[in-house]
PDB file of N, CA and C in Angstrom:
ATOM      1  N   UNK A   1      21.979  27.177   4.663  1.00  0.00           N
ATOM      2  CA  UNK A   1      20.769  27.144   5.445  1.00  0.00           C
ATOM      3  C   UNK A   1      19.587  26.648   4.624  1.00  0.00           C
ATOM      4  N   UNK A   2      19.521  26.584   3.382  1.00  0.00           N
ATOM      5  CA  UNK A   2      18.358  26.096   2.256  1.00  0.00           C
ATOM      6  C   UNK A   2      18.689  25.205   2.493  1.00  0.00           C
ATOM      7  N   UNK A   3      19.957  24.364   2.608  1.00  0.00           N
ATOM      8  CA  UNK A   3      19.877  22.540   2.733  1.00  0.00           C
ATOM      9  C   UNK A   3      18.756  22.017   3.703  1.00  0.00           C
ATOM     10  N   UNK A   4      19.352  22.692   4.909  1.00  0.00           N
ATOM     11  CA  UNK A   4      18.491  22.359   5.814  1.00  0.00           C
ATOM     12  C   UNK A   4      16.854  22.354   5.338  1.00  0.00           C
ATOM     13  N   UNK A   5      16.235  23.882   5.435  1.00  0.00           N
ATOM     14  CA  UNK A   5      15.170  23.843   5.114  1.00  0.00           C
ATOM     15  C   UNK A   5      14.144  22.636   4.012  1.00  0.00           C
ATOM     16  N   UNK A   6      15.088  22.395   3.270  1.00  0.00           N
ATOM     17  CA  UNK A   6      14.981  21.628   2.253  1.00  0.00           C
ATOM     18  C   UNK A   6      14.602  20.173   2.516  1.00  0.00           C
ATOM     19  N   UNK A   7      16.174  19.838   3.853  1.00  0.00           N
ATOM     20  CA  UNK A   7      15.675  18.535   4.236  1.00  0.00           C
ATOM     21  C   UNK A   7      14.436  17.914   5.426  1.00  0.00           C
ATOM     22  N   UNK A   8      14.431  19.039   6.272  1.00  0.00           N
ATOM     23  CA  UNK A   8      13.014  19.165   6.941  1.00  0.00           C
ATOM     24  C   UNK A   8      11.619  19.217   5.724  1.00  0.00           C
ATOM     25  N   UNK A   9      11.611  19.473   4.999  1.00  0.00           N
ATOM     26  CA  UNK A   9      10.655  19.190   3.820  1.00  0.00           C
ATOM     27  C   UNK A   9      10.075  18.396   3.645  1.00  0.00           C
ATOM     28  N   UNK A  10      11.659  17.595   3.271  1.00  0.00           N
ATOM     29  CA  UNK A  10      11.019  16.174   2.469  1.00  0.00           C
ATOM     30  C   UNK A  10      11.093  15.149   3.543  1.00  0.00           C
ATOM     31  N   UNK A  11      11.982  15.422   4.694  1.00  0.00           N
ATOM     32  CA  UNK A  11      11.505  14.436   5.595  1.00  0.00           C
ATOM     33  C   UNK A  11      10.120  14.737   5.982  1.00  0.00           C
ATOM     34  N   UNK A  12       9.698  15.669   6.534  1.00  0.00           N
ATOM     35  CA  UNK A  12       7.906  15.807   6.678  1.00  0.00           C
ATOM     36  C   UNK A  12       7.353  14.784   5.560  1.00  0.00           C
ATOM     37  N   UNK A  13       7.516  15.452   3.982  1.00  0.00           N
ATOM     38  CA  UNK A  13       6.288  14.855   3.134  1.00  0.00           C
ATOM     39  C   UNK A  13       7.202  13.259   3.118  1.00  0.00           C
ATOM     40  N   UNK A  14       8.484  12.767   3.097  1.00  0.00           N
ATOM     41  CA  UNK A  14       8.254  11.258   3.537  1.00  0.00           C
ATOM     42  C   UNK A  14       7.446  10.381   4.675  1.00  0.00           C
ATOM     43  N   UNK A  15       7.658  10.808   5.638  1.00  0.00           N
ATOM     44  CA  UNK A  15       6.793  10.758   6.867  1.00  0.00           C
ATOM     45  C   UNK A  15       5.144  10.693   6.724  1.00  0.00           C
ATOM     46  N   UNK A  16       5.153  11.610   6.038  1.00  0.00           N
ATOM     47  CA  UNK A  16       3.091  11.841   5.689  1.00  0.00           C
ATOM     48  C   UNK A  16       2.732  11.139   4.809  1.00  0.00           C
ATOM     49  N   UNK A  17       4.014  10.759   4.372  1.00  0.00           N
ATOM     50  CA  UNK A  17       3.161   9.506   2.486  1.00  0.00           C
ATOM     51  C   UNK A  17       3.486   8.111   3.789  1.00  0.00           C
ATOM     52  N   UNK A  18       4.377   7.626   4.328  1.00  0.00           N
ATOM     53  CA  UNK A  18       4.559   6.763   5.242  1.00  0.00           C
ATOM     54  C   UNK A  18       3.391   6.587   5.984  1.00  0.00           C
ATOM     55  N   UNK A  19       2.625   7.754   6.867  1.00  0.00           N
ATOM     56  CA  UNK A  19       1.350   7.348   7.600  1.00  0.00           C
ATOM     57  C   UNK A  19       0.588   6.962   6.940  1.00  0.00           C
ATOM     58  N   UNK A  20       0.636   8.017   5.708  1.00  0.00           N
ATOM     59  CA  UNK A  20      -1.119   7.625   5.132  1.00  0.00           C
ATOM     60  C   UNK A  20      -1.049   6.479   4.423  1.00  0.00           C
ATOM     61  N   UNK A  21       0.742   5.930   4.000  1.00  0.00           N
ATOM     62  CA  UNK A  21       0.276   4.338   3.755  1.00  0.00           C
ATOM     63  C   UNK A  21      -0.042   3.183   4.750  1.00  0.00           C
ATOM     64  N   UNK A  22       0.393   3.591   5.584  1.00  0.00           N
ATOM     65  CA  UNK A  22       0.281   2.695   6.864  1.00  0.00           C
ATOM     66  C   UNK A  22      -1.574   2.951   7.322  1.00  0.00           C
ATOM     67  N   UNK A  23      -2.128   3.636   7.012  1.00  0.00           N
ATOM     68  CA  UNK A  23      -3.400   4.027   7.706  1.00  0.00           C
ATOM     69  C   UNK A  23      -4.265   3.150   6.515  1.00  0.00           C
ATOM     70  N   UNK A  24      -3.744   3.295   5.197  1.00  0.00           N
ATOM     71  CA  UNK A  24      -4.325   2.960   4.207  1.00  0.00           C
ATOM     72  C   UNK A  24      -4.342   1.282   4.195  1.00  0.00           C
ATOM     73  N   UNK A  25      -3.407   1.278   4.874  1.00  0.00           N
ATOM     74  CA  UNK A  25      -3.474  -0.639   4.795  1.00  0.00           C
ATOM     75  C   UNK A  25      -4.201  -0.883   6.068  1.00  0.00           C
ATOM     76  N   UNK A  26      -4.065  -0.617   6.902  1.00  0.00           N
ATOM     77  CA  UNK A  26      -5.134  -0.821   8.237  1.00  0.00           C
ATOM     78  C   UNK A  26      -6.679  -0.168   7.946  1.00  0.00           C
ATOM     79  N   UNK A  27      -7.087   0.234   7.500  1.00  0.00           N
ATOM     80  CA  UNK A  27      -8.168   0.333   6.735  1.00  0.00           C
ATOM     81  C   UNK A  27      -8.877  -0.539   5.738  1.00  0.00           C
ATOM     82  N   UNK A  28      -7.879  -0.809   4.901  1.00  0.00           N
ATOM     83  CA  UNK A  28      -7.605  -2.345   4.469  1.00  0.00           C
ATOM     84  C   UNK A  28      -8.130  -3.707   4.596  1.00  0.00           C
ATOM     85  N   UNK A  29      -7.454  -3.868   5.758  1.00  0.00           N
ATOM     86  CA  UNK A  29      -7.583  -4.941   6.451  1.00  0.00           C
ATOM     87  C   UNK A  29      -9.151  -4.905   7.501  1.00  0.00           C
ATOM     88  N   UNK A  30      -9.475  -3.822   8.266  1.00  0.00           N
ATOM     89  CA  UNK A  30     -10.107  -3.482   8.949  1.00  0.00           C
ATOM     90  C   UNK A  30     -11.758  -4.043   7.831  1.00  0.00           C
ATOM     91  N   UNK A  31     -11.743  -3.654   7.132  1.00  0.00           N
ATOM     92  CA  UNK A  31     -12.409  -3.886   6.017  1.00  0.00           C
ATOM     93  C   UNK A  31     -12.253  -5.043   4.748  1.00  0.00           C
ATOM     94  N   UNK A  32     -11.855  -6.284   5.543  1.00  0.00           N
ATOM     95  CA  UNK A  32     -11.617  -7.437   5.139  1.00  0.00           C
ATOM     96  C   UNK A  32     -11.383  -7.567   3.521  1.00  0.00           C
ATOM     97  N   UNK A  33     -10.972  -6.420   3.169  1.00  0.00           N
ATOM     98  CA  UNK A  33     -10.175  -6.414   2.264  1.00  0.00           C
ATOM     99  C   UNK A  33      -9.421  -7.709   1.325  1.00  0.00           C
ATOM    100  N   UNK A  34      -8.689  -8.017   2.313  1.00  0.00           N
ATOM    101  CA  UNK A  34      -7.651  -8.881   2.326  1.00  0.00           C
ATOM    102  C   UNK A  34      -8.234 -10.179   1.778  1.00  0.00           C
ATOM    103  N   UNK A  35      -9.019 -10.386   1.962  1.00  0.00           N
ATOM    104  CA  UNK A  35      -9.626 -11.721   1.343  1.00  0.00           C
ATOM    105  C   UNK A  35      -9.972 -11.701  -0.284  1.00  0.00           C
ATOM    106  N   UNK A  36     -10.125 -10.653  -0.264  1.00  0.00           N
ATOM    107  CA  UNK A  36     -11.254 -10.472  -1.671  1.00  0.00           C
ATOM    108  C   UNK A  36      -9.962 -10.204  -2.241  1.00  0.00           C
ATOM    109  N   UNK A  37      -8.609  -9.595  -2.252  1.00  0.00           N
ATOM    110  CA  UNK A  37      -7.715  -9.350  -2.989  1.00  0.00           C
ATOM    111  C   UNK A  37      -6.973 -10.527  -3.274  1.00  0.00           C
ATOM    112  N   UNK A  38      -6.863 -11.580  -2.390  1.00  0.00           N
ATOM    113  CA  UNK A  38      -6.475 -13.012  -2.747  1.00  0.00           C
ATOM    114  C   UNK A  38      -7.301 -14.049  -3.119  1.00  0.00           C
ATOM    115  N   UNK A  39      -8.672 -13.661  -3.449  1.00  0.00           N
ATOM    116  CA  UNK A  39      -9.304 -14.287  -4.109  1.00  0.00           C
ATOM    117  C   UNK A  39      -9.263 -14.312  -5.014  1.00  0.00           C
ATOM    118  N   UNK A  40      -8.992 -12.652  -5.985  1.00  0.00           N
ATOM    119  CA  UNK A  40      -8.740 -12.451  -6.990  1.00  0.00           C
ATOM    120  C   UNK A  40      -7.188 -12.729  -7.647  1.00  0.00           C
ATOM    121  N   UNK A  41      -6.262 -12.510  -7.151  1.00  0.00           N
ATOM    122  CA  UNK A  41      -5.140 -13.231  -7.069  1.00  0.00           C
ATOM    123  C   UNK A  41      -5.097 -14.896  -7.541  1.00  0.00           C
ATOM    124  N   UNK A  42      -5.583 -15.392  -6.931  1.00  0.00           N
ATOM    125  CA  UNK A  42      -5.992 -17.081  -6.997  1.00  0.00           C
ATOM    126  C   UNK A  42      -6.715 -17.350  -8.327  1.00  0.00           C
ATOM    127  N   UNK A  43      -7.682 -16.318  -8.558  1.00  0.00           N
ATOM    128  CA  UNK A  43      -8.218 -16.837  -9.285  1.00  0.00           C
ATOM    129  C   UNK A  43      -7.403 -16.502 -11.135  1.00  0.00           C
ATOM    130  N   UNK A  44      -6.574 -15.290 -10.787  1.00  0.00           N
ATOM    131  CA  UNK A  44      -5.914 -14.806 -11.821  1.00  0.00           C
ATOM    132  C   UNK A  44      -4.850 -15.965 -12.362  1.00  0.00           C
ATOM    133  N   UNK A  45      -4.294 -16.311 -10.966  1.00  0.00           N
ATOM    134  CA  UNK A  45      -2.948 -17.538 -11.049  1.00  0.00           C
ATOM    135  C   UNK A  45      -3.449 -18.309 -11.366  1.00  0.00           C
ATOM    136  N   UNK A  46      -4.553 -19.135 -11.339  1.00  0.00           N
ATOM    137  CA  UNK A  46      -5.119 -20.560 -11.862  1.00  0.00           C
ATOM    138  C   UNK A  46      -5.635 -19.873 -13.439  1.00  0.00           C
ATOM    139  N   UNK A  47      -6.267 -18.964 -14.085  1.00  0.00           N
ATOM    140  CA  UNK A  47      -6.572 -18.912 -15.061  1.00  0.00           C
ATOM    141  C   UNK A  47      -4.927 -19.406 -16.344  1.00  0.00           C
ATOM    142  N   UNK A  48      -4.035 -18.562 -15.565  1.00  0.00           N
ATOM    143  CA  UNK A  48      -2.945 -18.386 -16.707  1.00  0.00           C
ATOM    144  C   UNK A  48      -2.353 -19.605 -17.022  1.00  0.00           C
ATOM    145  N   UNK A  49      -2.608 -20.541 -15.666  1.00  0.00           N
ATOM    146  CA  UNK A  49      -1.863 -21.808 -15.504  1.00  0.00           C
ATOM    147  C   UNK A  49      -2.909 -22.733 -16.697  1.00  0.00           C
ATOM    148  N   UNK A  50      -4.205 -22.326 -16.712  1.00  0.00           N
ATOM    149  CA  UNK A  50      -5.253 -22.976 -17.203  1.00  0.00           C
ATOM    150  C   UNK A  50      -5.870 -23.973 -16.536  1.00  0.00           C
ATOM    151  N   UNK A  51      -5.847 -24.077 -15.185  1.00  0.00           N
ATOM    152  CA  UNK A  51      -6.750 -24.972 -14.242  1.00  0.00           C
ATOM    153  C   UNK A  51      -8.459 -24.233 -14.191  1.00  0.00           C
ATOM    154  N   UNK A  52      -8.046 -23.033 -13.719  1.00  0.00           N
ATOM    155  CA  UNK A  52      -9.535 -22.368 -13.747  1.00  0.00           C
ATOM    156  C   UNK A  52     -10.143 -21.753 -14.718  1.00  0.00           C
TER     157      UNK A  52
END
């Protein structure tokens, strides 16, 4: 009967790290985020290459 209990557990806290990543990226985005992280991206990839 501890199995059980056990696996209701961690399925809950998988589930709750699952929303709050999912909430965390729509927040994200919601907050145009997304641009400014591939800006920086771009600008990281052209430094190493030595264009920028």
């Amino acid at each position: 009967m501890n199995v059980n209990k056990f696996n209701k557990s961690e399925v809950l806290i998988k589930y709750s790290i699952l929303i709050m990543s999912i909430s965390f990226i729509i927040t994200g985005i919601y907050r145009e985020e997304v641009r400014i992280v591939f800006k920086k991206a771009i600008n990281i990839c052209l430094e190493c290459i030595g264009i920028g």
